[in-house]
Amino acid sequence: MKNTFGSSVCVTLFGESHGAKIGAVLDGLAPGIPVDEDLIRHQLTLRRPAGRISTARQEQDAFDIVSGVFEGHTTGTPLTILIPNSDTRSGDYRRGALRPGHADYTAHVKYHGFEDYRGGGHFSGRITAALTAAGAIAIGALRGRGIRIATHVARCAGIADAPFSNPETQTEMLNQMTFAVLDEAKGEEMRTAIEKAAERGDSVGGVLETLVTGMPAGVGEPWFDTLESMLAHGLFAIPAVKGVEFGDGFALAEKCGSEANDPFVLKDGKTVTATNRNGGINGGISNGMPILFRCAVKPTPSIALPQQSVNAEGTAEETLTLGGRHDPAIVHRARVVADSVTALVLCDALALRFGTDWLTGANV
Amino acid sequence: MKNTFGSSVCVTLFGESHGAKIGAVLDGLAPGIPVDEDLIRHQLTLRRPAGRISTARQEQDAFDIVSGVFEGHTTGTPLTILIPNSDTRSGDYRRGALRPGHADYTAHVKYHGFEDYRGGGHFSGRITAALTAAGAIAIGALRGRGIRIATHVARCAGIADAPFSNPETQTEMLNQMTFAVLDEAKGEEMRTAIEKAAERGDSVGGVLETLVTGMPAGVGEPWFDTLESMLAHGLFAIPAVKGVEFGDGFALAEKCGSEANDPFVLKDGKTVTATNRNGGINGGISNGMPILFRCAVKPTPSIALPQQSVNAEGTAEETLTLGGRHDPAIVHRARVVADSVTALVLCDALALRFGTDWLTGANV
Amino acid sequence: MKNTFGSSVCVTLFGESHGAKIGAVLDGLAPGIPVDEDLIRHQLTLRRPAGRISTARQEQDAFDIVSGVFEGHTTGTPLTILIPNSDTRSGDYRRGALRPGHADYTAHVKYHGFEDYRGGGHFSGRITAALTAAGAIAIGALRGRGIRIATHVARCAGIADAPFSNPETQTEMLNQMTFAVLDEAKGEEMRTAIEKAAERGDSVGGVLETLVTGMPAGVGEPWFDTLESMLAHGLFAIPAVKGVEFGDGFALAEKCGSEANDPFVLKDGKTVTATNRNGGINGGISNGMPILFRCAVKPTPSIALPQQSVNAEGTAEETLTLGGRHDPAIVHRARVVADSVTALVLCDALALRFGTDWLTGANV
Amino acid sequence: MKNTFGSSVCVTLFGESHGAKIGAVLDGLAPGIPVDEDLIRHQLTLRRPAGRISTARQEQDAFDIVSGVFEGHTTGTPLTILIPNSDTRSGDYRRGALRPGHADYTAHVKYHGFEDYRGGGHFSGRITAALTAAGAIAIGALRGRGIRIATHVARCAGIADAPFSNPETQTEMLNQMTFAVLDEAKGEEMRTAIEKAAERGDSVGGVLETLVTGMPAGVGEPWFDTLESMLAHGLFAIPAVKGVEFGDGFALAEKCGSEANDPFVLKDGKTVTATNRNGGINGGISNGMPILFRCAVKPTPSIALPQQSVNAEGTAEETLTLGGRHDPAIVHRARVVADSVTALVLCDALALRFGTDWLTGANV
């Protein structure tokens, strides 16, 4: 479906960059889940641009939950979060030259010119604030059942972060960091590279790596609602994501079978795999190992450098020089969006498998 | 949904490796599409194992269309294709040690031991024959509207094929080749590498690259049914696919914005992009340029080398030595499956956008 | 799906009777549809309780469109309408005895006590205000293509209204009436009967009859998304609807085939039926005749008379005497809700059939 | 979706009256359900025409389960049932005059003449044999959890059967009867009336009443996937069904609230209702009482009497005189189809609520 995603637990997104409000409706989440507004605020803060490596636009991201929460817990009926757009400067944008790398042209073709073009309208990354807020509730629900999600900037501007080495402590640490990396020195290098790109009027991209621990085995609905299909479906909805790979992903394609298969062993009487090259998923179903995947995030398409373009009417070529405020990188901000999509997909997959109340756990 | 995929045009898959029949129901395709049984046969032949680089299992892949075709054309109502399983040797398989890299363990957890474990059962690559047959009809329908799909083995066993240079002639050529490569010398190297892996009792993986020409702009339903989301959803349902990337994909993440954006230019009065690093999709909507993506295909998990494993009951570790017939590579066979999924997704996206009859075209 | 309905054009409902806001997200409607806020206001007024035959609760039904409209037209992206709850008196309600005929008990079982029980919470008829607002936009979109919907109170308190005799003029008339009947004298009788029931502390029910003119033939997606299935699905979501029948409905069951079949004739070179006992639908597909159906609306379950009940904990029987403000009839108010559901279903069915832009019509 | 119905447990139908095979794919049913082929055969026999009150067409209804069953139990993966069409006489049908009351005209408009028109093609009641076979498996699964479904011919040719008085014994009895009535004398009257209609070259309709016992409370997903919405959606897909009502249905609309509400009482420490006028559903969610609903079945549209019609091309009026074999009534045969749809919907609703394995029960 267009702006609704999920089967049993689903989220509906709405809003435009320069409209009155953006928001999300989170439906089908189990009743009785504690709603932690501080966690929502925390996640929104992680998504918010900060310092010299981000746009100067200051979004307050105040939010209002107007339905679906009663006495601090989810009711099981639709939970609606509204986020007002306060700091919008429509004057920065004009209809005209199509911004390369954005949805300006494709939206114009699809919506016949009726689209709200200001600041990208409905296609603005701004909408991910609503997704982040909804995702925070899903993240909280999963934590209540011992399922934890964390994402780090695995690559940025050609610089590689360290891989996960100690998931138990690292997931907790990453979720507190504004620029989430496992090796802080590498993070510093990345930020310097981002600043340099900004100085050139350019932008950089990166790769996000997400780890999920505590996921029970046996979840996923092949052939078509495999866990990989469901996750990829959601992840490719995140603006700028152009690649998704599970486990060793594209590197697996270079290996032999004897190097790619994860041998089974018994550990404390439980069947586990000795390695996790398949990212915790076999045949589209979780195998009880950590779920691991990576998303390629392209560089921010909004850059200060002049670009070759065409006007919206398709009648003349123009050189486009963007004013306004732009991010020289979004990969570090997209991190919480990846976490949110992951949490929403897992809540859905778990509800499909174990019923609508499973996440409520001992409360019921 | 589990074994049904698509919204307006959808496919339902069924069957097990060693059951009576496998098959597919293709529903919602426009009425009046000529059904070319030769094309179905051709595609099934391309999927079929051939020569020393494939399993010795000889599937005849006879098929029967038992509904949905009348006087040589689609009726618009469900089209059902049945493929009998003739050459099955159940004796080659026994319940017991879980095959690493396969769905044996996860299926056992999910289906509580009631799954048909023989030859992978419902999780066997065999089921892709039904998907290929259904896809062939979708491929034919798209050709009727000038939309053409072709996939080549872009990488295999560490060897790279040439990139697309002349889509018009190359798509036609690839669709005739058993081992689809753009540079035949590279293909020869790949086949030699596959044979060597087979001699070692091992297997290799690869990368498939798919190109779609003739796709109209304005197709895709953001935020969540983006063309990338829909395609990735289907592609990750193909067994062994562990990564999907669009345009320059993961390589985009290493570039600057000024290198990643596709500038707009006017060509014959039409807005096009000067480059196609975004793979024909912006903001999840087709932009009229060729759609380009790659799938990482892991090496065949069935290998002759002994592997460490555990029995299905989870009570003892075992060394697994697989008998039976196995493919040292499937990437070249998975190619038609990628084409099929692509065709089915595009038919669906086009029907959602332009209505159920668009593919019928001038016939109506 | 739970609170989202529709495939191509879909609506998501949220909110509780005594929460901060209720609302609806209308997604997938074609871009370029003029949004007439006066029509929304008009429909909300028709739904609002009025005079002695309705609850004394005065809902202002101010609404805010916070997304999806730009320069007076739909953008094609999600349109969100918010309606604040202003006049709520939570003191009128207490958790305790289950109200017979309401969802108190079933919600308690399903949501484990976490439901917002005040005033019926998410199960309140109040939520239909949001559905009405979204429906108004769909109604406007259909009018732009010559498709008109009207509903009258065909029966109330045992009194029958006249049947449709002149659809062209009557649909327009009904859409202006607060208490929509074709025979005003019968309407007066009905209102008197409602007042008498109110005096007794009781309530009455009725039957709504809906007529749709201008619907093109060939719309509906059998076997399962027949027009009857889609409409009934939506209509049974309206609180208090306990029956739906198309054409002559249950009366058809009493007839012979020779009396039930609608003979085909040519009229102005077009195939039409001489009678319309099947309500404009054959085999689940529209036949170009007016679509006609009826909904049974049960009497308002909230009555002033004492009722036998049980407390929410299921530990003791209680006599329930409801305070608060209640409607002695809702059938006349449910009328615009039936219109709204009808409009939303038809927009969806038309978009599935003819594509997402059909409703935009000549504008594109 | 078009020919697929359900979310977690779903069925896909295919086939044409005079095609090679019809069939159904049942997907998502829990693994480990015993598959009783005798029950399938029994249900198919009840659906099959018999004696003078039915068409002389003798369908053998041999069926083949070609996937999804292993060692006598469901695997949890798609279960496919094929039924060959053996006794088809295409010569009885010709393209030409549209049969009133059938889908001939609407299919012609929708499928542009590409539809298989022989014997109604995909719109033939014949397809319900596949639905019946799939339904039989769902019926068996529900029985394993103590949920039982039975339907009787509540009205036929103006004659009323007795109402349910003792569900426990009557459901069992009805499921063994070819012409299912609670009062056998009334059944005899009905059969006589059907024979008389047949002698006149005419047909009759009727009303089916379905009772479900053992359904747990708390099942249904409002607002839009209420149990009533889901059931009505499926029931209106049955050819000839033109009305559906729950509990007292349309009769409720004539009552006062004090007569329509079901008072709550405690019985053996459990909350139940003293009456069941709402048919076991409040607010769209099951309340633990028996679920009760009725379907209006119109008279068979195929009659021997001459009828006024138009040719398929829409160029000339014709008098249509049908040859071939036709049922003077189908209401008694439609009974098992109503049971089947009910069972499939309930399996789906239960799986959505309690997870995919709930029906497996103690086996897992």
PDB file of N, CA and C in Angstrom, chain B residues 1-3 6 8 10 12-16 21 27-28 31-32 66-68 70 74-75 77-78 80 82 111-112 114-116 118 122 357 364, chain D residues 1-3 6 8 10 12-16 21 27-28 31-32 66-68 70 74-78 80 82 111-112 114-116 118 122 357 364:
ATOM      1  N   MET B   1       1.799 -11.110   1.989  1.00  0.00           N
ATOM      2  CA  MET B   1       1.177 -12.408   2.193  1.00  0.00           C
ATOM      3  C   MET B   1       2.189 -13.516   1.971  1.00  0.00           C
ATOM      4  N   LYS B   2       1.851 -14.644   2.487  1.00  0.00           N
ATOM      5  CA  LYS B   2       2.815 -15.724   2.525  1.00  0.00           C
ATOM      6  C   LYS B   2       3.272 -16.138   1.121  1.00  0.00           C
ATOM      7  N   ASN B   3       2.443 -16.846   0.399  1.00  0.00           N
ATOM      8  CA  ASN B   3       2.854 -17.354  -0.906  1.00  0.00           C
ATOM      9  C   ASN B   3       2.140 -16.674  -2.061  1.00  0.00           C
ATOM     10  N   GLY B   6       1.950  -9.449  -4.714  1.00  0.00           N
ATOM     11  CA  GLY B   6       1.388  -8.477  -5.640  1.00  0.00           C
ATOM     12  C   GLY B   6       0.047  -7.972  -5.153  1.00  0.00           C
ATOM     13  N   SER B   8      -2.364  -5.824  -7.553  1.00  0.00           N
ATOM     14  CA  SER B   8      -3.328  -5.861  -8.650  1.00  0.00           C
ATOM     15  C   SER B   8      -3.018  -7.056  -9.554  1.00  0.00           C
ATOM     16  N   CYS B  10      -1.014 -10.432  -9.280  1.00  0.00           N
ATOM     17  CA  CYS B  10      -0.335 -11.178  -8.222  1.00  0.00           C
ATOM     18  C   CYS B  10      -0.135 -12.634  -8.605  1.00  0.00           C
ATOM     19  N   THR B  12       0.643 -16.600  -6.990  1.00  0.00           N
ATOM     20  CA  THR B  12       0.608 -17.507  -5.843  1.00  0.00           C
ATOM     21  C   THR B  12       1.425 -18.733  -6.206  1.00  0.00           C
ATOM     22  N   LEU B  13       2.370 -19.096  -5.361  1.00  0.00           N
ATOM     23  CA  LEU B  13       3.231 -20.256  -5.616  1.00  0.00           C
ATOM     24  C   LEU B  13       2.867 -21.414  -4.708  1.00  0.00           C
ATOM     25  N   PHE B  14       3.014 -22.616  -5.210  1.00  0.00           N
ATOM     26  CA  PHE B  14       2.769 -23.787  -4.363  1.00  0.00           C
ATOM     27  C   PHE B  14       3.629 -24.947  -4.821  1.00  0.00           C
ATOM     28  N   GLY B  15       3.749 -25.942  -3.941  1.00  0.00           N
ATOM     29  CA  GLY B  15       4.441 -27.162  -4.311  1.00  0.00           C
ATOM     30  C   GLY B  15       5.665 -27.445  -3.473  1.00  0.00           C
ATOM     31  N   GLU B  16       6.107 -28.691  -3.568  1.00  0.00           N
ATOM     32  CA  GLU B  16       7.311 -29.140  -2.872  1.00  0.00           C
ATOM     33  C   GLU B  16       8.214 -29.880  -3.859  1.00  0.00           C
ATOM     34  N   LYS B  21       3.010 -32.100  -7.742  1.00  0.00           N
ATOM     35  CA  LYS B  21       3.103 -31.010  -8.715  1.00  0.00           C
ATOM     36  C   LYS B  21       3.519 -29.728  -8.004  1.00  0.00           C
ATOM     37  N   ASP B  27      -2.745 -14.037 -11.238  1.00  0.00           N
ATOM     38  CA  ASP B  27      -4.071 -13.414 -11.217  1.00  0.00           C
ATOM     39  C   ASP B  27      -3.960 -11.918 -11.508  1.00  0.00           C
ATOM     40  N   GLY B  28      -4.953 -11.396 -12.179  1.00  0.00           N
ATOM     41  CA  GLY B  28      -5.057  -9.951 -12.354  1.00  0.00           C
ATOM     42  C   GLY B  28      -4.356  -9.411 -13.584  1.00  0.00           C
ATOM     43  N   PRO B  31      -6.774  -8.893 -19.546  1.00  0.00           N
ATOM     44  CA  PRO B  31      -7.290  -9.842 -20.546  1.00  0.00           C
ATOM     45  C   PRO B  31      -6.711  -9.507 -21.921  1.00  0.00           C
ATOM     46  N   GLY B  32      -6.665 -10.509 -22.772  1.00  0.00           N
ATOM     47  CA  GLY B  32      -6.275 -10.259 -24.156  1.00  0.00           C
ATOM     48  C   GLY B  32      -4.792 -10.276 -24.435  1.00  0.00           C
ATOM     49  N   VAL B  66      -3.982 -24.801 -16.918  1.00  0.00           N
ATOM     50  CA  VAL B  66      -5.300 -25.407 -16.715  1.00  0.00           C
ATOM     51  C   VAL B  66      -6.421 -24.401 -16.508  1.00  0.00           C
ATOM     52  N   SER B  67      -6.088 -23.120 -16.489  1.00  0.00           N
ATOM     53  CA  SER B  67      -7.144 -22.101 -16.381  1.00  0.00           C
ATOM     54  C   SER B  67      -6.602 -20.764 -16.871  1.00  0.00           C
ATOM     55  N   GLY B  68      -7.501 -19.874 -17.209  1.00  0.00           N
ATOM     56  CA  GLY B  68      -7.122 -18.487 -17.454  1.00  0.00           C
ATOM     57  C   GLY B  68      -6.653 -18.167 -18.852  1.00  0.00           C
ATOM     58  N   PHE B  70      -7.849 -18.623 -22.933  1.00  0.00           N
ATOM     59  CA  PHE B  70      -8.944 -19.031 -23.816  1.00  0.00           C
ATOM     60  C   PHE B  70      -8.615 -18.530 -25.211  1.00  0.00           C
ATOM     61  N   THR B  74      -4.904 -14.436 -22.587  1.00  0.00           N
ATOM     62  CA  THR B  74      -5.337 -14.383 -21.198  1.00  0.00           C
ATOM     63  C   THR B  74      -6.792 -13.932 -21.160  1.00  0.00           C
ATOM     64  N   THR B  75      -7.514 -14.497 -20.179  1.00  0.00           N
ATOM     65  CA  THR B  75      -8.920 -14.123 -20.006  1.00  0.00           C
ATOM     66  C   THR B  75      -9.062 -12.956 -19.039  1.00  0.00           C
ATOM     67  N   THR B  77      -8.806 -13.617 -15.865  1.00  0.00           N
ATOM     68  CA  THR B  77      -9.102 -14.356 -14.630  1.00  0.00           C
ATOM     69  C   THR B  77      -7.912 -15.282 -14.345  1.00  0.00           C
ATOM     70  N   PRO B  78      -7.868 -15.928 -13.169  1.00  0.00           N
ATOM     71  CA  PRO B  78      -6.618 -16.590 -12.751  1.00  0.00           C
ATOM     72  C   PRO B  78      -6.072 -17.619 -13.744  1.00  0.00           C
ATOM     73  N   THR B  80      -3.549 -20.565 -14.277  1.00  0.00           N
ATOM     74  CA  THR B  80      -2.869 -21.564 -13.448  1.00  0.00           C
ATOM     75  C   THR B  80      -1.959 -22.440 -14.290  1.00  0.00           C
ATOM     76  N   LEU B  82       0.595 -25.703 -14.053  1.00  0.00           N
ATOM     77  CA  LEU B  82       1.027 -26.847 -13.246  1.00  0.00           C
ATOM     78  C   LEU B  82       2.266 -27.464 -13.872  1.00  0.00           C
ATOM     79  N   TYR B 111       7.545 -24.911  11.341  1.00  0.00           N
ATOM     80  CA  TYR B 111       6.465 -25.852  11.016  1.00  0.00           C
ATOM     81  C   TYR B 111       6.428 -27.051  11.963  1.00  0.00           C
ATOM     82  N   HIS B 112       7.201 -26.995  13.024  1.00  0.00           N
ATOM     83  CA  HIS B 112       7.120 -27.992  14.097  1.00  0.00           C
ATOM     84  C   HIS B 112       7.333 -29.428  13.634  1.00  0.00           C
ATOM     85  N   PHE B 114       6.327 -30.731  10.862  1.00  0.00           N
ATOM     86  CA  PHE B 114       5.329 -31.197   9.900  1.00  0.00           C
ATOM     87  C   PHE B 114       5.724 -30.861   8.464  1.00  0.00           C
ATOM     88  N   GLU B 115       6.799 -30.106   8.282  1.00  0.00           N
ATOM     89  CA  GLU B 115       7.213 -29.730   6.930  1.00  0.00           C
ATOM     90  C   GLU B 115       7.642 -30.964   6.128  1.00  0.00           C
ATOM     91  N   ASP B 116       7.427 -30.892   4.826  1.00  0.00           N
ATOM     92  CA  ASP B 116       7.918 -31.932   3.922  1.00  0.00           C
ATOM     93  C   ASP B 116       9.408 -31.642   3.722  1.00  0.00           C
ATOM     94  N   ARG B 118      11.734 -33.497   2.349  1.00  0.00           N
ATOM     95  CA  ARG B 118      12.426 -34.152   1.236  1.00  0.00           C
ATOM     96  C   ARG B 118      12.902 -33.144   0.182  1.00  0.00           C
ATOM     97  N   HIS B 122       9.034 -27.348   0.297  1.00  0.00           N
ATOM     98  CA  HIS B 122       8.507 -26.106  -0.274  1.00  0.00           C
ATOM     99  C   HIS B 122       9.606 -25.053  -0.415  1.00  0.00           C
ATOM    100  N   ASP B 357      -6.184  -2.724 -17.377  1.00  0.00           N
ATOM    101  CA  ASP B 357      -6.151  -3.029 -18.813  1.00  0.00           C
ATOM    102  C   ASP B 357      -4.967  -2.447 -19.560  1.00  0.00           C
ATOM    103  N   VAL B 364      -7.614  -3.410 -26.941  1.00  0.00           N
ATOM    104  CA  VAL B 364      -8.929  -3.136 -26.347  1.00  0.00           C
ATOM    105  C   VAL B 364      -9.514  -1.845 -26.906  1.00  0.00           C
TER     106      VAL B 364
ATOM    107  N   MET D   1      -8.102  -8.534  -2.628  1.00  0.00           N
ATOM    108  CA  MET D   1      -7.469  -9.035  -3.847  1.00  0.00           C
ATOM    109  C   MET D   1      -8.489  -9.812  -4.677  1.00  0.00           C
ATOM    110  N   LYS D   2      -8.151  -9.979  -5.905  1.00  0.00           N
ATOM    111  CA  LYS D   2      -9.120 -10.521  -6.835  1.00  0.00           C
ATOM    112  C   LYS D   2      -9.563 -11.939  -6.454  1.00  0.00           C
ATOM    113  N   ASN D   3      -8.741 -12.928  -6.691  1.00  0.00           N
ATOM    114  CA  ASN D   3      -9.143 -14.307  -6.446  1.00  0.00           C
ATOM    115  C   ASN D   3      -8.428 -14.933  -5.260  1.00  0.00           C
ATOM    116  N   GLY D   6      -8.253 -13.415   2.271  1.00  0.00           N
ATOM    117  CA  GLY D   6      -7.722 -13.687   3.600  1.00  0.00           C
ATOM    118  C   GLY D   6      -6.382 -13.011   3.787  1.00  0.00           C
ATOM    119  N   SER D   8      -3.967 -13.924   6.887  1.00  0.00           N
ATOM    120  CA  SER D   8      -3.002 -14.872   7.429  1.00  0.00           C
ATOM    121  C   SER D   8      -3.297 -16.277   6.886  1.00  0.00           C
ATOM    122  N   CYS D  10      -5.277 -17.825   3.832  1.00  0.00           N
ATOM    123  CA  CYS D  10      -5.957 -17.314   2.643  1.00  0.00           C
ATOM    124  C   CYS D  10      -6.138 -18.391   1.592  1.00  0.00           C
ATOM    125  N   THR D  12      -6.909 -19.100  -2.620  1.00  0.00           N
ATOM    126  CA  THR D  12      -6.880 -18.584  -3.991  1.00  0.00           C
ATOM    127  C   THR D  12      -7.693 -19.540  -4.856  1.00  0.00           C
ATOM    128  N   LEU D  13      -8.634 -19.007  -5.618  1.00  0.00           N
ATOM    129  CA  LEU D  13      -9.490 -19.840  -6.474  1.00  0.00           C
ATOM    130  C   LEU D  13      -9.120 -19.671  -7.933  1.00  0.00           C
ATOM    131  N   PHE D  14      -9.253 -20.735  -8.697  1.00  0.00           N
ATOM    132  CA  PHE D  14      -9.009 -20.616 -10.139  1.00  0.00           C
ATOM    133  C   PHE D  14      -9.855 -21.624 -10.902  1.00  0.00           C
ATOM    134  N   GLY D  15      -9.975 -21.391 -12.190  1.00  0.00           N
ATOM    135  CA  GLY D  15     -10.651 -22.350 -13.044  1.00  0.00           C
ATOM    136  C   GLY D  15     -11.875 -21.803 -13.739  1.00  0.00           C
ATOM    137  N   GLU D  16     -12.315 -22.523 -14.750  1.00  0.00           N
ATOM    138  CA  GLU D  16     -13.517 -22.171 -15.494  1.00  0.00           C
ATOM    139  C   GLU D  16     -14.410 -23.399 -15.609  1.00  0.00           C
ATOM    140  N   LYS D  21      -9.169 -27.834 -15.469  1.00  0.00           N
ATOM    141  CA  LYS D  21      -9.268 -28.087 -14.038  1.00  0.00           C
ATOM    142  C   LYS D  21      -9.705 -26.818 -13.317  1.00  0.00           C
ATOM    143  N   ASP D  27      -3.536 -21.351   1.801  1.00  0.00           N
ATOM    144  CA  ASP D  27      -2.213 -20.998   2.332  1.00  0.00           C
ATOM    145  C   ASP D  27      -2.328 -20.461   3.754  1.00  0.00           C
ATOM    146  N   GLY D  28      -1.338 -20.759   4.560  1.00  0.00           N
ATOM    147  CA  GLY D  28      -1.246 -20.153   5.881  1.00  0.00           C
ATOM    148  C   GLY D  28      -1.936 -20.928   6.982  1.00  0.00           C
ATOM    149  N   PRO D  31       0.496 -25.738  10.534  1.00  0.00           N
ATOM    150  CA  PRO D  31       1.026 -27.076  10.255  1.00  0.00           C
ATOM    151  C   PRO D  31       0.453 -28.076  11.255  1.00  0.00           C
ATOM    152  N   GLY D  32       0.421 -29.334  10.839  1.00  0.00           N
ATOM    153  CA  GLY D  32       0.036 -30.384  11.776  1.00  0.00           C
ATOM    154  C   GLY D  32      -1.442 -30.645  11.901  1.00  0.00           C
ATOM    155  N   VAL D  66      -2.198 -31.796  -4.403  1.00  0.00           N
ATOM    156  CA  VAL D  66      -0.876 -31.935  -5.028  1.00  0.00           C
ATOM    157  C   VAL D  66       0.235 -31.236  -4.270  1.00  0.00           C
ATOM    158  N   SER D  67      -0.120 -30.530  -3.201  1.00  0.00           N
ATOM    159  CA  SER D  67       0.924 -29.904  -2.372  1.00  0.00           C
ATOM    160  C   SER D  67       0.382 -29.625  -0.983  1.00  0.00           C
ATOM    161  N   GLY D  68       1.282 -29.453  -0.047  1.00  0.00           N
ATOM    162  CA  GLY D  68       0.892 -28.955   1.268  1.00  0.00           C
ATOM    163  C   GLY D  68       0.429 -29.983   2.270  1.00  0.00           C
ATOM    164  N   PHE D  70       1.646 -33.698   4.012  1.00  0.00           N
ATOM    165  CA  PHE D  70       2.758 -34.642   4.126  1.00  0.00           C
ATOM    166  C   PHE D  70       2.444 -35.587   5.286  1.00  0.00           C
ATOM    167  N   THR D  74      -1.317 -31.233   7.394  1.00  0.00           N
ATOM    168  CA  THR D  74      -0.894 -30.007   6.716  1.00  0.00           C
ATOM    169  C   THR D  74       0.561 -29.728   7.082  1.00  0.00           C
ATOM    170  N   THR D  75       1.273 -29.180   6.094  1.00  0.00           N
ATOM    171  CA  THR D  75       2.676 -28.825   6.333  1.00  0.00           C
ATOM    172  C   THR D  75       2.807 -27.388   6.830  1.00  0.00           C
ATOM    173  N   GLY D  76       1.770 -26.593   6.606  1.00  0.00           N
ATOM    174  CA  GLY D  76       1.863 -25.158   6.910  1.00  0.00           C
ATOM    175  C   GLY D  76       2.214 -24.347   5.673  1.00  0.00           C
ATOM    176  N   THR D  77       2.553 -25.029   4.593  1.00  0.00           N
ATOM    177  CA  THR D  77       2.841 -24.352   3.320  1.00  0.00           C
ATOM    178  C   THR D  77       1.659 -24.614   2.375  1.00  0.00           C
ATOM    179  N   PRO D  78       1.603 -23.954   1.217  1.00  0.00           N
ATOM    180  CA  PRO D  78       0.362 -23.957   0.435  1.00  0.00           C
ATOM    181  C   PRO D  78      -0.164 -25.344   0.071  1.00  0.00           C
ATOM    182  N   THR D  80      -2.675 -27.350  -2.180  1.00  0.00           N
ATOM    183  CA  THR D  80      -3.356 -27.158  -3.465  1.00  0.00           C
ATOM    184  C   THR D  80      -4.241 -28.346  -3.782  1.00  0.00           C
ATOM    185  N   LEU D  82      -6.773 -29.865  -6.707  1.00  0.00           N
ATOM    186  CA  LEU D  82      -7.203 -29.775  -8.107  1.00  0.00           C
ATOM    187  C   LEU D  82      -8.437 -30.645  -8.305  1.00  0.00           C
ATOM    188  N   TYR D 111     -13.817  -7.829 -19.295  1.00  0.00           N
ATOM    189  CA  TYR D 111     -12.726  -8.595 -19.917  1.00  0.00           C
ATOM    190  C   TYR D 111     -12.684  -8.405 -21.439  1.00  0.00           C
ATOM    191  N   HIS D 112     -13.482  -7.500 -21.946  1.00  0.00           N
ATOM    192  CA  HIS D 112     -13.404  -7.087 -23.354  1.00  0.00           C
ATOM    193  C   HIS D 112     -13.607  -8.236 -24.328  1.00  0.00           C
ATOM    194  N   PHE D 114     -12.576 -11.258 -23.999  1.00  0.00           N
ATOM    195  CA  PHE D 114     -11.570 -12.322 -23.889  1.00  0.00           C
ATOM    196  C   PHE D 114     -11.959 -13.376 -22.858  1.00  0.00           C
ATOM    197  N   GLU D 115     -13.032 -13.151 -22.119  1.00  0.00           N
ATOM    198  CA  GLU D 115     -13.452 -14.119 -21.098  1.00  0.00           C
ATOM    199  C   GLU D 115     -13.865 -15.444 -21.741  1.00  0.00           C
ATOM    200  N   ASP D 116     -13.641 -16.524 -21.014  1.00  0.00           N
ATOM    201  CA  ASP D 116     -14.128 -17.840 -21.435  1.00  0.00           C
ATOM    202  C   ASP D 116     -15.617 -17.870 -21.090  1.00  0.00           C
ATOM    203  N   ARG D 118     -17.935 -20.023 -21.955  1.00  0.00           N
ATOM    204  CA  ARG D 118     -18.618 -21.323 -21.936  1.00  0.00           C
ATOM    205  C   ARG D 118     -19.096 -21.689 -20.524  1.00  0.00           C
ATOM    206  N   HIS D 122     -15.255 -18.537 -15.635  1.00  0.00           N
ATOM    207  CA  HIS D 122     -14.745 -18.381 -14.276  1.00  0.00           C
ATOM    208  C   HIS D 122     -15.854 -17.958 -13.305  1.00  0.00           C
ATOM    209  N   ASP D 357      -0.136 -20.657  14.674  1.00  0.00           N
ATOM    210  CA  ASP D 357      -0.168 -22.039  15.155  1.00  0.00           C
ATOM    211  C   ASP D 357      -1.350 -22.385  16.039  1.00  0.00           C
ATOM    212  N   VAL D 364       1.289 -29.236  19.092  1.00  0.00           N
ATOM    213  CA  VAL D 364       2.604 -28.588  19.024  1.00  0.00           C
ATOM    214  C   VAL D 364       3.162 -28.359  20.425  1.00  0.00           C
TER     215      VAL D 364
END
